[in-house]
XYZ file of C-alpha atoms in Angstrom:
629
model
C -85.766 -32.063 23.438
C -87.549 -35.369 24.052
C -86.054 -38.718 23.196
C -88.632 -39.179 20.434
C -87.818 -35.823 18.831
C -84.115 -36.641 18.911
C -84.783 -40.015 17.246
C -86.824 -38.277 14.525
C -83.967 -35.884 13.740
C -81.410 -38.666 13.595
C -83.650 -40.730 11.319
C -84.207 -37.776 8.981
C -80.504 -36.875 8.924
C -79.584 -40.460 8.074
C -82.114 -40.483 5.236
C -80.833 -37.206 3.749
C -77.210 -38.366 3.987
C -78.014 -41.647 2.239
C -79.932 -39.797 -0.457
C -76.973 -37.520 -1.180
C -74.553 -40.440 -1.197
C -76.619 -42.402 -3.723
C -76.814 -39.379 -5.999
C -73.035 -38.915 -5.790
C -72.245 -42.574 -6.455
C -74.542 -42.614 -9.479
C -72.304 -39.994 -11.130
C -69.016 -41.683 -10.228
C -67.429 -44.067 -12.766
C -67.542 -47.536 -11.295
C -67.930 -51.036 -12.695
C -68.017 -51.417 -16.482
C -71.715 -52.323 -16.553
C -73.643 -49.620 -14.700
C -76.276 -47.225 -15.918
C -73.962 -44.336 -15.112
C -71.513 -45.140 -17.918
C -73.637 -46.926 -20.520
C -73.789 -45.125 -23.861
C -77.124 -44.800 -25.637
C -76.668 -44.475 -29.419
C -79.434 -43.112 -31.596
C -81.368 -46.165 -32.810
C -81.762 -46.820 -36.493
C -85.195 -48.336 -35.952
C -87.631 -49.699 -33.407
C -87.663 -53.483 -33.138
C -90.961 -53.941 -31.269
C -93.669 -51.834 -29.652
C -94.862 -52.716 -26.132
C -98.457 -53.495 -25.276
C -100.602 -50.828 -23.644
C -102.948 -52.365 -21.077
C -104.547 -49.048 -20.163
C -107.842 -48.347 -21.927
C -108.136 -45.564 -24.498
C -111.259 -43.423 -24.901
C -111.975 -42.179 -28.456
C -114.248 -39.412 -27.148
C -111.222 -37.888 -25.439
C -109.550 -37.753 -28.850
C -112.273 -35.383 -30.069
C -111.657 -33.086 -27.107
C -107.921 -33.034 -27.770
C -108.492 -32.283 -31.454
C -110.769 -29.390 -30.416
C -107.972 -27.958 -28.264
C -109.541 -28.918 -24.942
C -106.982 -30.621 -22.706
C -108.681 -31.968 -19.570
C -106.230 -33.689 -17.233
C -106.160 -34.283 -13.462
C -109.364 -32.336 -12.843
C -108.191 -29.215 -14.709
C -109.065 -27.953 -18.197
C -106.902 -25.823 -20.473
C -107.908 -24.429 -23.878
C -105.198 -23.970 -26.495
C -106.531 -20.798 -28.140
C -103.974 -20.917 -30.946
C -101.043 -22.156 -28.855
C -99.516 -25.576 -28.402
C -100.315 -27.210 -25.048
C -96.622 -27.054 -24.140
C -96.619 -23.249 -24.387
C -99.417 -22.845 -21.844
C -98.968 -22.059 -18.185
C -100.172 -25.319 -16.643
C -103.197 -24.962 -14.332
C -101.552 -27.403 -11.895
C -98.445 -29.542 -11.567
C -100.570 -32.681 -11.853
C -102.000 -31.412 -15.156
C -98.474 -30.747 -16.446
C -97.299 -34.219 -15.389
C -100.080 -35.870 -17.392
C -99.473 -33.600 -20.396
C -95.726 -34.249 -20.574
C -96.211 -37.943 -19.820
C -98.092 -38.404 -23.135
C -100.279 -41.188 -21.757
C -103.181 -39.452 -23.512
C -101.815 -40.633 -26.886
C -103.769 -43.848 -26.267
C -107.018 -41.905 -26.665
C -105.958 -40.697 -30.108
C -104.956 -44.228 -31.040
C -108.342 -45.518 -29.827
C -110.018 -43.130 -32.279
C -107.981 -44.737 -35.062
C -108.701 -42.037 -37.637
C -106.333 -40.310 -40.027
C -107.088 -37.001 -38.314
C -106.275 -38.460 -34.894
C -102.967 -39.828 -36.214
C -102.026 -36.492 -37.766
C -102.980 -34.736 -34.527
C -100.826 -37.119 -32.472
C -97.856 -36.643 -34.791
C -98.244 -32.858 -34.696
C -98.353 -32.783 -30.884
C -95.269 -34.993 -30.597
C -93.538 -32.706 -33.099
C -94.554 -29.648 -31.072
C -93.011 -31.173 -27.952
C -89.747 -31.966 -29.765
C -89.502 -28.367 -31.009
C -90.800 -26.582 -27.915
C -88.704 -25.450 -24.984
C -91.316 -27.063 -22.724
C -88.952 -29.992 -22.439
C -86.857 -27.773 -20.192
C -89.685 -27.441 -17.694
C -88.791 -29.004 -14.394
C -91.916 -31.150 -14.314
C -91.255 -32.473 -17.834
C -87.673 -33.419 -16.958
C -88.478 -35.236 -13.702
C -87.522 -38.942 -13.775
C -91.085 -40.206 -13.315
C -92.571 -38.028 -16.077
C -89.655 -38.753 -18.422
C -90.109 -42.490 -17.852
C -93.835 -42.306 -18.577
C -93.175 -40.281 -21.755
C -90.610 -42.811 -23.036
C -93.019 -45.702 -22.434
C -95.878 -43.796 -24.093
C -93.821 -42.932 -27.176
C -92.566 -46.493 -27.571
C -96.042 -47.945 -27.057
C -97.770 -45.612 -29.508
C -94.899 -45.472 -32.032
C -96.669 -47.624 -34.684
C -99.608 -45.225 -34.600
C -97.560 -42.011 -34.539
C -94.953 -43.046 -37.128
C -97.320 -44.562 -39.685
C -97.086 -42.504 -42.908
C -94.572 -40.151 -41.244
C -91.856 -38.633 -43.427
C -88.199 -39.575 -43.020
C -87.282 -36.303 -41.321
C -89.904 -36.775 -38.571
C -88.799 -40.392 -38.082
C -85.180 -39.345 -37.532
C -86.125 -36.527 -35.153
C -88.336 -38.950 -33.213
C -85.435 -41.411 -32.796
C -82.977 -38.688 -31.755
C -85.415 -37.332 -29.189
C -86.033 -40.804 -27.766
C -82.291 -41.430 -27.395
C -81.797 -38.040 -25.734
C -84.593 -38.727 -23.229
C -83.232 -42.200 -22.445
C -79.789 -40.721 -21.771
C -81.336 -38.148 -19.447
C -83.284 -40.812 -17.577
C -80.218 -43.055 -17.342
C -78.377 -40.292 -15.483
C -81.336 -39.362 -13.258
C -82.599 -42.806 -12.274
C -80.777 -42.713 -8.930
C -82.407 -39.354 -8.171
C -85.879 -40.766 -8.766
C -87.939 -40.973 -5.564
C -87.863 -44.371 -3.942
C -90.803 -46.669 -4.601
C -92.917 -46.713 -7.753
C -91.177 -43.711 -9.436
C -87.792 -45.479 -9.317
C -89.266 -48.764 -10.537
C -91.026 -46.924 -13.364
C -87.755 -45.283 -14.437
C -86.004 -48.666 -14.596
C -88.941 -50.239 -16.460
C -88.762 -47.429 -19.035
C -85.033 -48.082 -19.531
C -85.792 -51.794 -19.928
C -88.388 -51.015 -22.604
C -85.873 -48.770 -24.363
C -83.291 -51.556 -24.314
C -85.780 -54.058 -25.754
C -87.526 -51.846 -28.325
C -84.702 -49.684 -29.677
C -81.984 -51.197 -31.836
C -78.362 -51.442 -30.644
C -79.158 -51.130 -26.908
C -77.884 -54.442 -25.503
C -75.602 -52.797 -22.905
C -78.426 -50.548 -21.722
C -80.723 -53.567 -21.397
C -78.241 -55.532 -19.276
C -77.478 -52.604 -16.963
C -81.148 -51.670 -16.506
C -82.097 -55.309 -15.942
C -79.523 -55.637 -13.170
C -80.906 -52.582 -11.348
C -84.539 -53.578 -11.867
C -83.940 -57.053 -10.438
C -82.370 -55.487 -7.342
C -85.292 -53.099 -6.862
C -87.959 -55.770 -7.396
C -86.307 -58.037 -4.837
C -86.198 -55.145 -2.377
C -89.586 -53.535 -2.975
C -91.848 -56.555 -3.585
C -92.172 -58.481 -0.330
C -92.391 -62.286 -0.037
C -96.196 -62.201 0.286
C -96.502 -59.968 -2.801
C -97.229 -56.704 -1.046
C -95.177 -53.608 -1.909
C -92.674 -52.317 0.624
C -94.385 -48.915 0.304
C -97.603 -50.615 1.559
C -99.731 -49.023 -1.180
C -102.423 -51.258 -2.736
C -102.649 -48.898 -5.713
C -98.986 -49.509 -6.490
C -99.835 -53.138 -7.297
C -102.184 -52.074 -10.097
C -99.874 -49.406 -11.531
C -96.838 -51.678 -11.407
C -98.509 -54.704 -12.991
C -99.837 -52.530 -15.826
C -96.166 -51.931 -16.709
C -94.568 -55.254 -15.711
C -96.963 -57.460 -17.689
C -96.171 -55.683 -21.012
C -92.471 -55.863 -20.085
C -92.747 -59.639 -19.706
C -94.480 -59.779 -23.087
C -91.720 -57.653 -24.649
C -89.104 -60.239 -23.663
C -91.202 -62.911 -25.361
C -91.565 -60.742 -28.475
C -87.757 -60.443 -28.658
C -87.378 -64.206 -28.083
C -85.410 -63.530 -24.929
C -86.013 -65.124 -21.512
C -87.481 -62.765 -18.954
C -85.463 -62.392 -15.733
C -86.618 -64.881 -13.078
C -86.913 -62.020 -10.577
C -89.442 -60.327 -12.885
C -91.507 -63.495 -13.255
C -91.403 -64.204 -9.519
C -92.435 -60.657 -8.639
C -95.467 -60.877 -10.933
C -96.414 -64.265 -9.487
C -96.224 -62.886 -5.933
C -98.201 -59.744 -6.720
C -101.148 -61.389 -8.482
C -102.692 -63.012 -5.350
C -102.402 -59.699 -3.492
C -104.716 -58.114 -6.059
C -107.482 -60.384 -4.811
C -106.433 -59.785 -1.204
C -107.302 -56.065 -1.371
C -110.560 -56.492 -3.344
C -113.989 -56.102 -1.787
C -117.088 -57.897 -3.023
C -117.862 -55.096 -5.487
C -114.394 -55.408 -7.042
C -113.031 -52.152 -5.597
C -109.760 -51.965 -3.690
C -109.536 -51.151 0.014
C -108.601 -47.503 0.602
C -105.226 -47.685 2.315
C -101.995 -45.706 1.821
C -102.750 -43.462 -1.143
C -105.355 -45.680 -2.806
C -108.151 -43.794 -4.558
C -110.903 -44.804 -6.967
C -110.365 -48.246 -8.480
C -110.256 -48.312 -12.283
C -112.398 -51.399 -12.860
C -111.305 -51.811 -16.489
C -107.616 -51.804 -15.579
C -108.111 -54.272 -12.734
C -110.131 -56.613 -14.948
C -107.404 -56.480 -17.604
C -104.717 -57.425 -15.092
C -106.753 -60.254 -13.567
C -107.209 -61.734 -17.036
C -103.464 -62.514 -16.918
C -103.816 -64.394 -13.616
C -103.611 -68.039 -14.599
C -104.008 -69.378 -11.042
C -107.279 -67.529 -10.287
C -107.137 -68.846 -6.738
C -108.687 -67.532 -3.555
C -106.938 -64.536 -2.001
C -104.510 -65.102 0.826
C -105.856 -64.255 4.284
C -102.667 -63.399 6.124
C -100.127 -60.955 4.664
C -97.665 -60.496 7.538
C -94.877 -58.977 5.416
C -97.184 -56.398 3.830
C -98.822 -55.729 7.219
C -102.455 -56.543 6.405
C -105.062 -59.078 7.524
C -108.140 -60.281 5.651
C -111.149 -61.866 7.379
C -113.730 -63.414 5.050
C -116.840 -65.519 5.686
C -119.909 -66.050 3.494
C -119.437 -62.868 1.464
C -118.460 -60.619 4.389
C -114.950 -59.194 4.011
C -112.868 -57.313 6.582
C -109.467 -55.895 5.540
C -107.320 -54.465 8.344
C -104.038 -52.547 8.421
C -101.823 -54.304 10.962
C -98.410 -53.030 9.933
C -95.921 -50.335 10.857
C -95.241 -47.446 8.452
C -92.886 -48.182 5.542
C -89.268 -46.985 5.592
C -88.887 -43.215 5.580
C -87.775 -43.077 1.933
C -90.968 -44.897 0.871
C -93.451 -43.121 3.142
C -94.354 -40.017 1.138
C -97.739 -41.520 0.270
C -98.161 -43.669 3.414
C -101.011 -42.973 5.834
C -101.305 -43.060 9.626
C -103.786 -45.932 9.407
C -102.475 -48.602 11.784
C -105.385 -50.794 13.047
C -107.853 -49.158 10.641
C -110.149 -51.504 8.737
C -112.745 -51.709 5.985
C -115.770 -53.984 5.830
C -118.083 -55.086 3.021
C -120.915 -57.562 2.594
C -121.356 -59.112 -0.851
C -121.248 -56.122 -3.247
C -122.007 -53.533 -0.568
C -119.238 -51.483 1.038
C -120.148 -50.646 4.636
C -117.177 -49.331 6.642
C -114.430 -47.622 4.650
C -111.524 -45.230 4.956
C -111.579 -41.831 3.274
C -108.825 -42.691 0.794
C -107.009 -40.323 -1.528
C -108.678 -38.198 -4.182
C -107.846 -38.677 -7.873
C -107.432 -34.931 -8.427
C -105.942 -32.100 -6.369
C -103.894 -34.644 -4.463
C -101.471 -32.024 -3.140
C -104.348 -30.117 -1.560
C -105.954 -33.101 0.181
C -102.888 -35.254 0.899
C -102.352 -34.001 4.450
C -106.019 -34.508 5.399
C -106.329 -37.940 3.798
C -103.174 -39.238 5.492
C -104.310 -38.366 9.027
C -105.535 -41.086 11.381
C -108.913 -39.335 11.656
C -109.545 -40.108 7.963
C -109.530 -43.834 8.758
C -111.841 -46.202 10.603
C -109.820 -46.524 13.776
C -109.247 -44.718 17.090
C -107.493 -41.386 17.535
C -106.066 -40.196 20.844
C -106.117 -36.498 21.627
C -107.220 -35.828 18.020
C -103.681 -36.583 16.829
C -102.390 -39.096 14.302
C -100.525 -42.241 15.238
C -97.728 -41.120 12.871
C -95.878 -37.830 12.632
C -95.287 -36.315 9.197
C -92.485 -33.991 8.137
C -93.810 -30.433 7.848
C -90.594 -28.387 7.591
C -91.140 -25.991 4.683
C -87.742 -26.108 2.971
C -87.221 -29.836 3.493
C -90.774 -30.580 2.381
C -90.087 -28.941 -0.974
C -87.046 -31.213 -1.340
C -88.108 -34.593 0.038
C -91.896 -34.295 0.403
C -93.714 -35.171 3.622
C -92.482 -38.595 4.739
C -93.406 -40.225 8.045
C -90.652 -39.434 10.545
C -92.115 -41.386 13.479
C -94.950 -43.790 14.164
C -95.679 -47.322 15.347
C -92.491 -49.341 15.613
C -93.871 -52.667 16.798
C -97.222 -54.129 15.683
C -97.561 -57.682 17.028
C -100.424 -59.631 15.430
C -102.217 -62.776 16.571
C -104.576 -64.722 14.310
C -106.642 -67.814 14.999
C -110.103 -69.375 15.044
C -112.602 -70.165 17.770
C -115.842 -72.077 17.221
C -115.541 -71.421 13.505
C -115.115 -67.653 13.942
C -111.978 -65.869 12.690
C -110.085 -63.941 15.378
C -107.424 -61.272 14.801
C -105.767 -59.173 17.499
C -103.124 -56.495 16.918
C -101.452 -53.765 18.969
C -99.384 -50.696 18.109
C -97.282 -48.213 20.066
C -97.857 -45.157 17.878
C -99.247 -43.227 20.861
C -96.487 -44.392 23.193
C -94.236 -41.343 22.860
C -96.796 -38.512 23.184
C -99.296 -40.164 25.571
C -97.707 -43.281 27.024
C -100.427 -45.520 25.533
C -100.625 -48.812 23.686
C -103.659 -49.366 21.441
C -104.950 -52.899 20.940
C -107.822 -53.786 18.597
C -109.516 -57.149 18.124
C -111.854 -58.412 15.397
C -114.059 -61.505 15.532
C -115.954 -62.474 12.367
C -118.599 -65.172 12.817
C -118.442 -68.253 10.622
C -121.637 -67.256 8.791
C -120.345 -63.718 8.184
C -123.451 -62.218 9.806
C -121.718 -60.663 12.800
C -118.501 -58.757 13.386
C -117.427 -58.051 16.970
C -114.634 -55.674 17.830
C -112.841 -54.369 20.885
C -110.476 -51.457 21.451
C -108.274 -51.621 24.529
C -105.812 -49.023 25.794
C -103.076 -49.848 28.265
C -100.116 -47.867 29.611
C -96.704 -48.459 28.111
C -94.273 -50.412 30.295
C -93.078 -48.188 33.119
C -96.331 -46.238 33.478
C -98.975 -47.283 35.979
C -102.018 -45.279 34.884
C -103.718 -43.984 31.764
C -103.493 -40.264 30.979
C -106.581 -38.057 31.014
C -106.981 -37.621 27.265
C -109.925 -37.820 24.858
C -110.406 -40.838 22.592
C -112.419 -40.900 19.364
C -113.456 -44.115 17.620
C -114.425 -43.370 14.016
C -116.249 -45.676 11.630
C -116.490 -44.008 8.218
C -119.558 -45.274 6.360
C -119.688 -45.712 2.608
C -121.873 -43.013 0.956
C -124.325 -45.677 -0.236
C -125.098 -46.768 3.339
C -128.283 -45.410 4.967
C -128.294 -45.376 8.769
C -131.391 -45.714 10.971
C -131.686 -45.718 14.746
C -132.487 -49.176 16.119
C -135.524 -49.705 18.351
C -133.744 -52.340 20.408
C -132.016 -50.438 23.256
C -129.449 -53.217 23.598
C -128.297 -52.635 20.011
C -128.434 -48.839 20.028
C -124.970 -48.085 21.398
C -123.506 -44.679 22.067
C -120.542 -44.503 24.385
C -117.876 -42.109 25.538
C -115.161 -42.684 28.100
C -116.537 -39.706 30.056
C -119.798 -41.638 30.531
C -118.052 -43.846 33.088
C -117.331 -40.895 35.374
C -120.704 -39.274 34.736
C -122.553 -42.489 35.555
C -121.489 -42.103 39.187
C -123.426 -38.810 39.283
C -126.688 -40.367 38.055
C -128.457 -40.048 41.440
C -127.558 -36.355 41.610
C -128.869 -35.814 38.076
C -132.196 -37.403 39.017
C -132.458 -35.305 42.188
C -131.764 -32.095 40.256
C -134.312 -33.158 37.646
C -137.037 -33.598 40.265
C -136.058 -30.330 41.912
C -136.574 -28.436 38.667
C -140.047 -29.915 38.198
C -140.995 -29.241 41.805
C -140.217 -25.520 41.562
C -141.561 -24.847 38.066
C -144.596 -27.082 37.577
C -147.807 -25.633 39.086
C -151.451 -26.719 39.126
C -152.499 -23.919 36.806
C -149.434 -24.411 34.540
C -148.235 -28.010 34.791
C -145.063 -29.342 33.158
C -145.022 -32.584 31.233
C -141.982 -34.786 30.508
C -142.566 -36.251 27.055
C -140.380 -39.083 25.614
C -139.177 -37.977 22.171
C -137.552 -41.128 20.767
C -140.508 -41.411 18.355
C -142.300 -38.322 17.045
C -145.671 -40.050 16.667
C -145.629 -41.124 20.321
C -144.603 -37.654 21.482
C -147.515 -36.120 19.526
C -149.998 -38.567 21.083
C -148.796 -37.723 24.600
C -148.904 -33.972 23.963
C -152.376 -34.166 22.363
C -153.695 -36.196 25.303
C -152.346 -33.632 27.760
C -154.025 -30.801 25.852
C -157.381 -32.655 25.708
C -157.275 -33.422 29.435
C -156.476 -29.801 30.236
C -159.361 -28.582 28.065
C -161.790 -30.993 29.735
C -160.783 -29.786 33.190
C -161.676 -26.210 32.188
C -165.338 -27.327 31.951
C -166.077 -25.050 28.994
C -169.727 -24.482 27.805
C -171.412 -22.654 24.946
C -172.866 -19.275 26.023
C -176.612 -19.167 26.751
C -178.887 -17.200 24.366
C -180.080 -13.891 25.738
C -183.818 -13.408 26.386
C -184.049 -9.956 24.760
C -183.806 -9.084 21.060
C -180.129 -9.917 20.838
C -180.912 -13.285 19.263
C -182.679 -11.762 16.238
C -179.812 -9.328 15.691
C -177.310 -12.157 15.796
C -179.386 -14.093 13.260
C -179.356 -11.144 10.832
C -175.599 -10.771 11.268
C -175.161 -14.457 10.558
C -177.138 -14.173 7.295
C -175.030 -11.207 6.178
C -171.781 -12.990 6.965
C -172.838 -16.152 5.158
C -173.863 -14.089 2.130
C -170.506 -12.296 2.094
C -168.722 -15.634 2.394
C -170.568 -17.300 -0.481
C -170.622 -14.405 -2.984
C -167.020 -14.738 -4.302
C -167.506 -18.448 -4.843
C -170.631 -17.849 -6.963
C -168.867 -15.240 -9.095
C -165.945 -17.552 -9.626
C -168.235 -20.367 -10.662
C -170.032 -18.187 -13.183
C -166.770 -16.979 -14.627
C -165.724 -20.554 -15.168
C -168.869 -21.291 -17.219
C -168.618 -18.121 -19.314
C -167.428 -18.822 -22.893
C -164.219 -17.179 -24.033
C -164.735 -13.775 -25.684
C -162.685 -13.124 -28.837
C -162.323 -9.415 -29.483
C -161.564 -8.193 -33.016
C -158.254 -6.468 -33.478
C -159.932 -3.049 -33.966
C -162.100 -3.274 -30.820
C -161.223 -0.747 -28.175
C -159.907 -2.000 -24.838
C -162.533 -1.913 -22.084
C -161.801 -0.815 -18.582
C -161.907 -3.332 -15.741
C -165.176 -1.780 -14.479
C -167.007 -2.078 -17.805
C -168.892 -5.225 -18.842
C -167.001 -7.348 -21.358
C -169.851 -9.476 -22.630
C -173.183 -11.078 -21.814
C -173.819 -14.300 -20.007
C -175.142 -16.987 -22.297
């Protein structure tokens, strides 16, 4: 077993042991004020309802009313059942269904029918055994459902009878108790933060929950301080997490104001740090760079969040804690990943994208990464996380990070990164007005003994970006291994590529070209030898440049004309006997045969349409059908 493999096993064992210990401690009675021993009484009433910053679509309400539930790229028809009785077409579909975020679409419709439909579906969930489904009871889905119910409570409970109101409150309390016990089992990163945010909302919105609020606030402050880095980037290194988290933290800040309570300073500071990072990851068209699980940018959600940014300043250029660099000049933007993978517990959505970059000019995306799909994420996750899905260099067609692929463990802990770049030194500066960034990683050190260094130089006018990739042996090795390298630059689908006429700007290069260049003289000799043995006077060969089709056609046509002229072809002489008169007669016959169909066709075109009475017998094709006028 190699040293790297041993380190991977030790790292994974340490992670699993810590995970088990946290789960055990969460169930052990400890200090008086912990989530593990806080009681959650059934509330008598709801004090406030949180804001919902996510946009509702009233057309989706019509689909739901018609029994058509389209979530996460899958569609399910009710056909007389409740949606919670159906076999879900995918886990992602079930997560959205049991999260109840779709209630906002019914609220956006704002009709009496939509309200009755929402109340009926909530009632179905409270009665149905679907709550026992594993996906419905997961901490992340439970947290989203609690937030959705609290947010849409004014809409759902309006005109509701007393019995429904009481059942709604009992169900909310039961779900909060379940989440309180499971919060330590929630996956690290956004799911754990979401669970704590949901408990905070419950403590603020439900009556008689002061102890729950204090305990949840203590845990949330600890997690925000740990997961939101000093430059505002998330410890999980996911740009998409910024959007999702702010969509929940901003309403939480507003909920404190609605209760006339001061928001925790850690909450306010985290929001203030995260806001500038939103602008850091934005391209000129407003979309986010596709790093570490980021998919399509919801423009409406991003615009809503930015409306809360009072500073509205320029984005930061250097995010050393988050592990990213931004180069910007005159509308040209380059965003580069210059960081090591996140901690193992936070790396389930992280990508092997060290030294990958994206580039845009004004509102045009040029070089991008593949990113993650919005639907069927489980199917495409492994492909999207590979280094080859990013605009960087791969060595030996392998990724710079190694993912966990053990079947049983994967079902338990997912597919975190178990090894990858450990050190990524970064240098940043300017030269003659141009922005210079240089970074290096050792992700290929263990398998290949290589260090990869990449440099970017963006001109002051933004019109030129120069880059360089350099490989060097790790300390202790004197030479580079014989292994293939692939430099990939993924182009945005809107970009059209054309071959340049300038040979100095038309660059195609492979490392093997260096060795093959030494054989150039032998190639030329073999080329001439082929022509010498195959080209003959009666059947010459021609070497035609084919860079441009029009030029190749001109050369080929000229060769054909020259060959025809050298044949010295002449028309045959007319015979002196009677052959000429016979040929003349044959010519007349042929011309007559050639013209006859055209004359008939012309006459047929001038002939007026014949209308036959209904009792007229059908004529055969050989019989005349009328007279010419």
